[in-house]
Tab-separated table of C-alpha atoms in Angstrom:
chain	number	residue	atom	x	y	z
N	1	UNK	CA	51.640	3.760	87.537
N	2	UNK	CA	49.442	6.313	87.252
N	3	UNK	CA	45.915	6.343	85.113
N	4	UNK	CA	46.257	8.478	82.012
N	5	UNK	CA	42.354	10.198	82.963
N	6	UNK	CA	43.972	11.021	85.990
N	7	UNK	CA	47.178	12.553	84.543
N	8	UNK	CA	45.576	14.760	82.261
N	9	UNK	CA	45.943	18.434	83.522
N	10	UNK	CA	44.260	21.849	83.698
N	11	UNK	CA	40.799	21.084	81.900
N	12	UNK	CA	38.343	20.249	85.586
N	13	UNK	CA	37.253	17.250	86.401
N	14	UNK	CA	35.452	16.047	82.977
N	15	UNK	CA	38.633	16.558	81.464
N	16	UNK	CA	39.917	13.493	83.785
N	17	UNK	CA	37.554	11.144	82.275
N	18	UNK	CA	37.133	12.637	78.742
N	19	UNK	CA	38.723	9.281	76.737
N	20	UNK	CA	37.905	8.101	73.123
N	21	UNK	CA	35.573	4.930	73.126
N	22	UNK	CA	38.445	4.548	70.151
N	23	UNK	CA	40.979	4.286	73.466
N	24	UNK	CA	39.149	2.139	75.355
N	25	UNK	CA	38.570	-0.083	72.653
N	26	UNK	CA	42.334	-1.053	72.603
N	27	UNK	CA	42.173	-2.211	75.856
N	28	UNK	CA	40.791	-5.878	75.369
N	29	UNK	CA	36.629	-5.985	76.558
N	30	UNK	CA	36.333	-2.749	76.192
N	31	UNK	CA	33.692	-2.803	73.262
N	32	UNK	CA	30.950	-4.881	75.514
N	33	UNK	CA	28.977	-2.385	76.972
N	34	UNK	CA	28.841	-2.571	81.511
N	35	UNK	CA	25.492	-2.129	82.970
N	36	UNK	CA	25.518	-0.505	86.227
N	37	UNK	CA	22.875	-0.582	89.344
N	38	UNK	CA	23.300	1.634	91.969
N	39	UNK	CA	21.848	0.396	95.545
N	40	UNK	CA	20.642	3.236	97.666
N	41	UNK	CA	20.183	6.640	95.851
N	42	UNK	CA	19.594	9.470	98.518
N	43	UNK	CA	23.246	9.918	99.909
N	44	UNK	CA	26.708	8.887	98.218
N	45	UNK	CA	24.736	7.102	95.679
N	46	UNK	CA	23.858	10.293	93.674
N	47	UNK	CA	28.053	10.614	93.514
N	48	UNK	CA	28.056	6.651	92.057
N	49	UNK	CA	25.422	7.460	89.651
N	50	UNK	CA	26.503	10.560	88.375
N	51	UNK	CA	30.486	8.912	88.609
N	52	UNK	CA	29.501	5.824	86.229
N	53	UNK	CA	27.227	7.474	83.746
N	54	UNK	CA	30.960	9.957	83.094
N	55	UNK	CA	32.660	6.466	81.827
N	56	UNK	CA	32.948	5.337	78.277
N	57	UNK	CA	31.010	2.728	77.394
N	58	UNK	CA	29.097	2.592	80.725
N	59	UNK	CA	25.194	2.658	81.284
N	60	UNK	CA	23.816	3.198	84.494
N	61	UNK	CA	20.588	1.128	84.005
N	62	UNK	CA	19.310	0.614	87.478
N	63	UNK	CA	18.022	2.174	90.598
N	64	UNK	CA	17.659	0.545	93.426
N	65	UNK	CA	16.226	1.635	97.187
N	66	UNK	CA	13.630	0.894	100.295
N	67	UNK	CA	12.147	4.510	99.579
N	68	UNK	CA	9.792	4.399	97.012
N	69	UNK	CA	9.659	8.649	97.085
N	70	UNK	CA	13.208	8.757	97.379
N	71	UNK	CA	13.388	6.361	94.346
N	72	UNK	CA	11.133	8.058	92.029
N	73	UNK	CA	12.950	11.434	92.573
N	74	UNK	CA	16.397	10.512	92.023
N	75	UNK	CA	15.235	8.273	88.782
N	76	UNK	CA	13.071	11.333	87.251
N	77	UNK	CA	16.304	13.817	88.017
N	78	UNK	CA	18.857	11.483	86.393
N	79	UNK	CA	16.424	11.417	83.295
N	80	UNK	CA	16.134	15.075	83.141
N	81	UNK	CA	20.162	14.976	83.249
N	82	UNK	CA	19.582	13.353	79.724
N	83	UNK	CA	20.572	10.305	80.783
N	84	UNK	CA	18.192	6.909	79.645
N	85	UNK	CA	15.568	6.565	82.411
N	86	UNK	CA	16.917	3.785	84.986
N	87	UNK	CA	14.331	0.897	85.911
N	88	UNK	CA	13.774	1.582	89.670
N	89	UNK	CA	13.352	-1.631	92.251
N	90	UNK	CA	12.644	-1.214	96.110
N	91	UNK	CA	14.333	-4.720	96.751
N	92	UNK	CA	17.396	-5.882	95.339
N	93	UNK	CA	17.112	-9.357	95.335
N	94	UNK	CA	14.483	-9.136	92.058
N	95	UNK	CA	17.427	-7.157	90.492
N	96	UNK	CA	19.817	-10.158	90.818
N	97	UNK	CA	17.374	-12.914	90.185
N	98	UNK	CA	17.326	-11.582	86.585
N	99	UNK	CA	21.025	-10.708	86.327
N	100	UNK	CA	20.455	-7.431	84.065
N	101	UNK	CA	23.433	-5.681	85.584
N	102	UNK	CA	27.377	-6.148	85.473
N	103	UNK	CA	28.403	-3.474	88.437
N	104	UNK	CA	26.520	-3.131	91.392
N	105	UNK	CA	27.365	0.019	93.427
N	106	UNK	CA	26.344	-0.081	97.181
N	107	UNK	CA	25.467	2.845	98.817
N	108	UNK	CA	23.368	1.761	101.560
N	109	UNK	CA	23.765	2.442	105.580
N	110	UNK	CA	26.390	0.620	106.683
N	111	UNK	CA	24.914	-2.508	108.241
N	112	UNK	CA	23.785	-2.995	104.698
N	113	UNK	CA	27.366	-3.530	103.117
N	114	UNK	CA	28.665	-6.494	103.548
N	115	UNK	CA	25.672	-8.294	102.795
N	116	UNK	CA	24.724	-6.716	99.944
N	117	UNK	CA	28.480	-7.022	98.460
N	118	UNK	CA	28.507	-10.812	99.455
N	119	UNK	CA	24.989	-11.112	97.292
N	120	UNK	CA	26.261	-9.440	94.582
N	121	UNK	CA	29.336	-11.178	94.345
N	122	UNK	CA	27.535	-14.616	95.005
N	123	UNK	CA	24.473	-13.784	92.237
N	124	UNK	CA	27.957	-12.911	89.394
N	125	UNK	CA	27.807	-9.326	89.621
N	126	UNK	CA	31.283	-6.974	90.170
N	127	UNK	CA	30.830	-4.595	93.179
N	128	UNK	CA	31.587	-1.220	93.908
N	129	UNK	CA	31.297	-0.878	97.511
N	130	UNK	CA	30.945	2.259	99.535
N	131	UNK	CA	33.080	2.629	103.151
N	132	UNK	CA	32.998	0.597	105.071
N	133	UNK	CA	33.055	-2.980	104.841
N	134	UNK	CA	30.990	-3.519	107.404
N	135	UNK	CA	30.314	-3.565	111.362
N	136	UNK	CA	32.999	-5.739	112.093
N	137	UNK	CA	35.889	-7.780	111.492
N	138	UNK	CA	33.953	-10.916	110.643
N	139	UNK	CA	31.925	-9.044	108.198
N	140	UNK	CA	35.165	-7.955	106.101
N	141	UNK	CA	36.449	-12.096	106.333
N	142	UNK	CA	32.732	-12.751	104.617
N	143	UNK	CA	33.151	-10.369	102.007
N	144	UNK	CA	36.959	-11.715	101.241
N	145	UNK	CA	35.934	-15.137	100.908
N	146	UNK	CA	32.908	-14.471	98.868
N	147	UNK	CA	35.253	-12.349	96.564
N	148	UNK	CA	37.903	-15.669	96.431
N	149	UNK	CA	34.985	-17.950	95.667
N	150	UNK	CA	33.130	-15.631	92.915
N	151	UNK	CA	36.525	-14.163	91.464
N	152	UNK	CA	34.260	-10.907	90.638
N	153	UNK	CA	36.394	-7.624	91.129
N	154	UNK	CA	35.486	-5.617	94.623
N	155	UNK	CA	36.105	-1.998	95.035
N	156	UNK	CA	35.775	0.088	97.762
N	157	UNK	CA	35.424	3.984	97.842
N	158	UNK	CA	39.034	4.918	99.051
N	159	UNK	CA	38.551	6.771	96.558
N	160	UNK	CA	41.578	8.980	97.526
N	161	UNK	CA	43.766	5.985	95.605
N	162	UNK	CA	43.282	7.489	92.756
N	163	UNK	CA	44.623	11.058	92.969
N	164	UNK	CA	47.038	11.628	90.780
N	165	UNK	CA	48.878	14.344	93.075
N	166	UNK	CA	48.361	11.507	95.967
N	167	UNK	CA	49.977	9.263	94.090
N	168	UNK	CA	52.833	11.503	93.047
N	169	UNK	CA	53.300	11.928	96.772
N	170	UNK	CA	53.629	8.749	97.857
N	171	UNK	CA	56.075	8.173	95.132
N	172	UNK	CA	58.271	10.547	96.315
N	173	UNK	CA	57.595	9.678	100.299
N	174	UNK	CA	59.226	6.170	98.845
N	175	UNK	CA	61.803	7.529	97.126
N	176	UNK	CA	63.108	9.464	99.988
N	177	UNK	CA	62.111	12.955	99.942
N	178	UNK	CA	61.003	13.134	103.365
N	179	UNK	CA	63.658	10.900	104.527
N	180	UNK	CA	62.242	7.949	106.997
N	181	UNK	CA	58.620	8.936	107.933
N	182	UNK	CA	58.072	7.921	112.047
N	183	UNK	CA	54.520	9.640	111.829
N	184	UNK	CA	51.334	10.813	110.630
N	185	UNK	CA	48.718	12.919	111.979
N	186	UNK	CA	45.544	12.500	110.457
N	187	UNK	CA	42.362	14.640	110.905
N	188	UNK	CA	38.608	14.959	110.249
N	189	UNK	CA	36.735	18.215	111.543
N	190	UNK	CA	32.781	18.967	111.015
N	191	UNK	CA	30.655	21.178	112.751
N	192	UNK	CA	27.550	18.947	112.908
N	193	UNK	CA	24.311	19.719	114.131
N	194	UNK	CA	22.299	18.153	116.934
N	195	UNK	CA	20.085	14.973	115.769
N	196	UNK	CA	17.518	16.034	118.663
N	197	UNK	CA	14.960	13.883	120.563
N	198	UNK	CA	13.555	11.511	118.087
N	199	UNK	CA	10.361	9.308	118.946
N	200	UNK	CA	9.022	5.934	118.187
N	201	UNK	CA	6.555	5.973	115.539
N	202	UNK	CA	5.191	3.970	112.454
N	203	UNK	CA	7.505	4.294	109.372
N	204	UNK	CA	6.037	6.072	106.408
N	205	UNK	CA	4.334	4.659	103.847
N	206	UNK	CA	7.063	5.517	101.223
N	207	UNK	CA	9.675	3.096	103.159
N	208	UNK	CA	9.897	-0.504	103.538
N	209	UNK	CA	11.173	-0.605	107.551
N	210	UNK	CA	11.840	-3.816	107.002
N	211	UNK	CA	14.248	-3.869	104.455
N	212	UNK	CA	15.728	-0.946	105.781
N	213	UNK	CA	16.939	-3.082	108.342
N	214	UNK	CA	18.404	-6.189	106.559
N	215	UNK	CA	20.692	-8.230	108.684
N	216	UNK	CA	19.908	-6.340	111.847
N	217	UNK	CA	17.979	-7.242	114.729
N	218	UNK	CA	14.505	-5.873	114.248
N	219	UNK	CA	13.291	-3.036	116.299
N	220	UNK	CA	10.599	-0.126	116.349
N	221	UNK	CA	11.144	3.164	113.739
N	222	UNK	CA	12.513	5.768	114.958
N	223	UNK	CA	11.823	9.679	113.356
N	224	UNK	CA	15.281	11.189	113.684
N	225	UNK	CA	17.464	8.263	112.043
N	226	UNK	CA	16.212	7.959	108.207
N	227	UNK	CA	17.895	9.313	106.283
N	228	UNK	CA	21.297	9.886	107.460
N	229	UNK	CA	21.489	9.806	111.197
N	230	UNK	CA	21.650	6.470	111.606
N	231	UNK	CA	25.351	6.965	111.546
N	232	UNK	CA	25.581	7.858	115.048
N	233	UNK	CA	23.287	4.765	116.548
N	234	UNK	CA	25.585	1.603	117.760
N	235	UNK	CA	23.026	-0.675	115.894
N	236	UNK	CA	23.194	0.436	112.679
N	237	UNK	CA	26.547	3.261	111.950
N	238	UNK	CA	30.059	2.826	112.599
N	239	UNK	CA	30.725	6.438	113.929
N	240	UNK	CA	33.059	9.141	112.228
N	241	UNK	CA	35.712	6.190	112.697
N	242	UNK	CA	34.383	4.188	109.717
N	243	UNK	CA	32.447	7.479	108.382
N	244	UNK	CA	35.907	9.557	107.481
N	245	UNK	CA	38.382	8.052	109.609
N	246	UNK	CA	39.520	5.664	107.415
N	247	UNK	CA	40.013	7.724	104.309
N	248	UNK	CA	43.131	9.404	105.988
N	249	UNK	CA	44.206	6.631	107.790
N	250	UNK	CA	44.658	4.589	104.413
N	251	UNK	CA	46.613	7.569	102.870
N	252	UNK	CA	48.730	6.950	106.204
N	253	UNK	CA	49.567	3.563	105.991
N	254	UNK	CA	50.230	3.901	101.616
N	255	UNK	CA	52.558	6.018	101.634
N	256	UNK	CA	54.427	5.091	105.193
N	257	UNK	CA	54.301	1.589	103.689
N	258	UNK	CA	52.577	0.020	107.191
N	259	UNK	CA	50.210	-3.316	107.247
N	260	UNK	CA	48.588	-3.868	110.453
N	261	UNK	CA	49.723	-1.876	114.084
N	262	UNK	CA	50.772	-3.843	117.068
N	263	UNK	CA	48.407	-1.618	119.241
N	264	UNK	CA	45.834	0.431	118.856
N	265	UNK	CA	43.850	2.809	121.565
N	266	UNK	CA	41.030	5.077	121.021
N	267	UNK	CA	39.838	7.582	123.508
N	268	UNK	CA	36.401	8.666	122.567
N	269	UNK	CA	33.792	10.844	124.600
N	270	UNK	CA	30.524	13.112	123.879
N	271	UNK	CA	31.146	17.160	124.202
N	272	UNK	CA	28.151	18.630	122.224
N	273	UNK	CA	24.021	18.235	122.150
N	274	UNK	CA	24.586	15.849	125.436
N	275	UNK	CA	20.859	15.075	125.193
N	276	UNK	CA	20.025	14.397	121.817
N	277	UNK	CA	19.372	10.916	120.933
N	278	UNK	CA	23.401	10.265	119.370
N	279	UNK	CA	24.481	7.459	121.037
N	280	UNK	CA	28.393	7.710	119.960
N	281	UNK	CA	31.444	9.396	120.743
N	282	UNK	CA	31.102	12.607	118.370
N	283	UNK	CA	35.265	13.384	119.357
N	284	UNK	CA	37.993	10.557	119.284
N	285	UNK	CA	41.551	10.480	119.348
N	286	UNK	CA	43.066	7.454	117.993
N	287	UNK	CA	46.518	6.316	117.857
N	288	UNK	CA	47.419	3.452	115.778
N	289	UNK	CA	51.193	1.804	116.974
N	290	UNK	CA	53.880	-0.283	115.088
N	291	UNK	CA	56.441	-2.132	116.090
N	292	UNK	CA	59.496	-0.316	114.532
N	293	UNK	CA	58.323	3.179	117.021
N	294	UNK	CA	56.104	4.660	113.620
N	295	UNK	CA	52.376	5.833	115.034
N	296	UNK	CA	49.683	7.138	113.256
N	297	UNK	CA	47.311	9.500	115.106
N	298	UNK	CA	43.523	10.223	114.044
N	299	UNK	CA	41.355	13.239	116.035
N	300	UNK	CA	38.058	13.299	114.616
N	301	UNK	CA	35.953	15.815	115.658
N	302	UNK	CA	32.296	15.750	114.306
N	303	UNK	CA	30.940	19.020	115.975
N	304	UNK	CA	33.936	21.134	115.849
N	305	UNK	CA	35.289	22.677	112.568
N	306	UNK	CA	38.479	24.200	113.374
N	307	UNK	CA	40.598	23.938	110.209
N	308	UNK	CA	43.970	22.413	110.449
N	309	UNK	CA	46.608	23.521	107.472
N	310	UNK	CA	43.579	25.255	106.125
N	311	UNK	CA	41.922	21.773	105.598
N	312	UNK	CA	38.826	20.099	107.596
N	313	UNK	CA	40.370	17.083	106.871
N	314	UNK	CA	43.936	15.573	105.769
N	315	UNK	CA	47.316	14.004	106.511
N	316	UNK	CA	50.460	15.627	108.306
N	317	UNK	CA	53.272	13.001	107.569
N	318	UNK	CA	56.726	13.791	109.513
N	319	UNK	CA	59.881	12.630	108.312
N	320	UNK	CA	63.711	13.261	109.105
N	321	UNK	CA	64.104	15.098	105.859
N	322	UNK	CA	61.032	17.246	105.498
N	323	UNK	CA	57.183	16.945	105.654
N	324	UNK	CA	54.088	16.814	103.757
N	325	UNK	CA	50.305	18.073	104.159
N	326	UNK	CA	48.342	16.191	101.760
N	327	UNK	CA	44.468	15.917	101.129
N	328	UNK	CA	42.055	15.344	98.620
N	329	UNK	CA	42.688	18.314	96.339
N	330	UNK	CA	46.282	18.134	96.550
N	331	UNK	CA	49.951	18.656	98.356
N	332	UNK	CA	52.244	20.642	99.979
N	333	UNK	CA	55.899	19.978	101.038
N	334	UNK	CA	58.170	21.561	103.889
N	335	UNK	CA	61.531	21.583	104.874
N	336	UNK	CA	62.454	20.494	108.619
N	337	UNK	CA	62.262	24.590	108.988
N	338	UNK	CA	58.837	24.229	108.464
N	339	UNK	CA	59.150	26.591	105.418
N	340	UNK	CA	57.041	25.674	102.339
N	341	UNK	CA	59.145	24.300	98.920
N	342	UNK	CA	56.601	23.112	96.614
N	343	UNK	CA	52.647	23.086	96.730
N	344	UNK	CA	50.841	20.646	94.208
N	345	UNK	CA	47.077	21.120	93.478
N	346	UNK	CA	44.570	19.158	91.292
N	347	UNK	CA	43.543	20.184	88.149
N	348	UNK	CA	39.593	19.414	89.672
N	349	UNK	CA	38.021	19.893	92.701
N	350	UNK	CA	37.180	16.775	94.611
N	351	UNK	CA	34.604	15.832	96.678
N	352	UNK	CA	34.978	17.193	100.463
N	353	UNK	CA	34.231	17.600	104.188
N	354	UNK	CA	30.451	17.552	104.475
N	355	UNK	CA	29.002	17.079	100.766
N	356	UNK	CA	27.703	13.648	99.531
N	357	UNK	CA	27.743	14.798	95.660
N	358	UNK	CA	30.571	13.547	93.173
N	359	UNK	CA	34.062	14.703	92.814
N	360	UNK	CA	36.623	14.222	90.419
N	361	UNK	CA	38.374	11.247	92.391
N	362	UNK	CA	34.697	9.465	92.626
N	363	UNK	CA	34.753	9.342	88.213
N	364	UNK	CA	38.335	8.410	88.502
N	365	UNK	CA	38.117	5.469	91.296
N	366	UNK	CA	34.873	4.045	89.611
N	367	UNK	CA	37.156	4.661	86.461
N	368	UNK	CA	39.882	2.311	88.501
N	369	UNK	CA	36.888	-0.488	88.634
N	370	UNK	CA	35.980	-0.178	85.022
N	371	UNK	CA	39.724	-0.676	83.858
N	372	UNK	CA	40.090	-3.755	86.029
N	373	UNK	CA	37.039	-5.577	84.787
N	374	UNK	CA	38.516	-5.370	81.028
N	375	UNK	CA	41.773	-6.220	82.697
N	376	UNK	CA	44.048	-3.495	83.858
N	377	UNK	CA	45.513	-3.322	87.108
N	378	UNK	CA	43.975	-2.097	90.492
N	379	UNK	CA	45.361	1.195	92.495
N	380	UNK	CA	44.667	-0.386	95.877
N	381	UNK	CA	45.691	-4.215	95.027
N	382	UNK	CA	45.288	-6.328	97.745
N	383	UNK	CA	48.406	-7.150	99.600
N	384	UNK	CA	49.240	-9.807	102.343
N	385	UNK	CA	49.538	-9.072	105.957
N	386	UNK	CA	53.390	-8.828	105.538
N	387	UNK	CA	52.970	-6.448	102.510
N	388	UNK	CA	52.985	-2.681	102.814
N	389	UNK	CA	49.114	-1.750	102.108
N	390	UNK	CA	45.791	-3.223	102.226
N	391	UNK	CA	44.109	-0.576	103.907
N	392	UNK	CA	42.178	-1.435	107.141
N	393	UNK	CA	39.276	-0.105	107.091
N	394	UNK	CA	39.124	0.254	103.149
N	395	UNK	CA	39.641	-2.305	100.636
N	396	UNK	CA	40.460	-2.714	97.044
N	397	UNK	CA	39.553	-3.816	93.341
N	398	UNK	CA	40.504	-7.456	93.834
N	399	UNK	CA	40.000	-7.896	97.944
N	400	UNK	CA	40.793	-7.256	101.495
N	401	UNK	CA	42.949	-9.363	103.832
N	402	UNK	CA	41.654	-9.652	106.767
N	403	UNK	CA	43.669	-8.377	110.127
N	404	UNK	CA	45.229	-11.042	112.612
N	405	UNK	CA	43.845	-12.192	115.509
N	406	UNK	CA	45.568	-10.364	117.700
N	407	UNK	CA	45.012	-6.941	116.139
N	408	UNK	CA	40.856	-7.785	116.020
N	409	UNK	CA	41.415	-8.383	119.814
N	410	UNK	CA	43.237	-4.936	120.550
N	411	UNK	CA	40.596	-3.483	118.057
N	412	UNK	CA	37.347	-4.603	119.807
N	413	UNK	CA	38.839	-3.744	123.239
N	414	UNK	CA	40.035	-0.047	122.305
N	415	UNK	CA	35.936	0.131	120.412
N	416	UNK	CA	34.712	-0.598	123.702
N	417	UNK	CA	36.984	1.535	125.593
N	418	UNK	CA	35.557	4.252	123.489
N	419	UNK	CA	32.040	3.149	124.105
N	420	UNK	CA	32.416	3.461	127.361
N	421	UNK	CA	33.329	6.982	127.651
């Protein structure tokens, strides 16, 4: 069923969240007033905070991050925006010990997540939580069973879920259109820039290094991996893989109706800036095999651009009838000629390949979180391992099962096949 904000057509991206308090008011809840907190403002962050603050009867109180500079900036630009200034925090544990906020949004490095989502949960708090849900498998079973115990709502930002012309695809892929689907090719392409030769050095005064850190081991500060490239270092990122990877990979699986492959393999190697400091595989091919003969393919290439359908990133899914290229902003259909019979585009841009601002699926998805807090249904429910769709690497607004033991096993072992190359 698809979200009336999302449904509405032609009038951009406020138009998609442009409701009556009067409609929201029917929906049972709606008149108390959710406080929001958004954990780590210098990257997607700015997307939650500017996402939340579009939603009826939705504050964004809070700010929350280890850079005090960083933190006074974004708080002082959201107040020029005309929004009520935000009370600002460098740790977030003081924000929880007084339990001022309803939503917390997590937009923190990666080694930060499931943590931070388990201490939310755990202190009463519903969670928005950016990709992904951690380092590893036994992160994402901590998060699930602090969502079971808690019973708060947990959302992650697949935010693709809640395109409307997404959603209108997959419809159709189950209905038959593209008769039975036997594979998708999924894609990310960037043409990042070398990270250079970074050096050990003290942190600057505006950060707290040790927070920064969290749950990892601790180690010296490094001056090329605050802010962002930290992404590419084993200890701390999760590569494109867990960067982008996992955005297509869910459309994938949703609308081929696939839980968890039998095998996966990953073949992952370094081709640019060879002696800069990025420790990671900056190309990877990755194919992800079921048992009825279906696969699912990902090539990520960080460093090359080269546009596939016109699109640095998207989904090619192959059927018996027909075919489908479908990405953020859209879809278009083909028949087994190849030649194009109907092209579907959204109403509002959304947010794509290489900018962190907010996009018209980020209002809608934290829209998704809002609704299921006063008691409508989730776009990404979670489903069992039998069931047709928790995503892998992304989760949803109630939780995430957690992958079998045997697909964990073929996981690790095709992540350190990768490594090695």
């Amino acid at each position: 069923m698809l979200d009336r904000r999302t449904m509405i057509k032609g009038a951009g991206a406020a138009a998609g969240i442009a409701m009556s308090a009067r409609s929201y008011a029917r929906i049972r809840g709606a008149n108390d007033r959710l406080r929001v907190a958004v954990v780590g403002v210098n990257g997607r962050g700015q997307a939650h905070m500017s996402a939340f603050s579009k939603l009826p009867n939705v504050e964004v109180t809070h700010f929350v991050d280890v850079d005090s500079n960083v933190l006074a900036k974004r708080a002082g630009e959201f107040a020029a925006k005309g929004h009520p200034a935000p009370q600002t925090e460098g740790d977030y544990r003081r924000l929880f010990d007084r339990k001022a906020v309803d939503i917390v949004t997590v937009a923190t490095p990666d080694h930060w997540h499931a943590k931070l989502g388990i201490d939310a949960m755990d202190s009463g708090h519903h969670v928005y939580l950016e990709k992904p849900i951690g380092m590893a498998p036994a992160e994402g079973e901590a998060l699930i069973a602090a969502q079971q115990r808690t019973g708060r709502k947990l959302q992650v930002g697949n935010q693709q879920r809640s395109s409307a012309e997404t959603q209108q695809l997959v419809a159709l892929v189950k209905a038959g259109e593209l008769g039975n689907v036997y594979e998708a090719q999924t894609w990310y392409a960037n043409n990042r820039v070398s990270i250079g030769r970074g050096h050990e050095t003290a942190p600057p005064p505006n950060l707290d290094w040790d927070l920064w850190q969290g749950p990892r081991p601790r180690g010296p500060y490094r001056s090329n991996l605050v802010p962002y490239n930290w992404h590419w270092f084993w200890k701390y990122g999760t590569g494109e893989t867990c960067n982008n990877a996992m955005h297509e990979l869910d459309v994938a699986r949703w609308a081929m109706g696939l839980a968890f492959p039998e095998k996966v393999t990953a073949r992952g190697s370094r081709q640019f800036f060879r002696d800069d400091d990025w420790e990671m595989y900056d190309t990877l091919s990755m194919d992800l095999l079921y048992a009825d003969g279906r696969t699912i393919r990902w090539d990520g290439n960080s460093c090359n651009g080269m546009l596939r359908y016109g699109r640095g990133r998207g989904v090619l899914l192959l059927g018996t009838k027909g075919s489908a290229v479908v990405d953020r902003n859209g879809y278009e259909l083909f028949d087994l000629a190849g030649k194009s019979t109907r092209v579907v585009k959204a109403p509002a841009t959304s947010e794509t390949t290489g900018t962190v601002g907010e996009g018209a699926l980020d209002i809608y998805h934290a829209g998704n979180l809002v609704d299921v807090i006063r008691g409508r249904a989730p776009r990404s429910p979670r489903r069992s391992a039998k069931g047709i769709s928790a995503p892998r690497f992304a989760t949803s607004a109630t939780s995430l099962i957690a992958p079998s033991r045997r697909c964990r096993w073929t996981w690790r072992r095709a992540s350190r096949r990768a490594r090695r190359r």
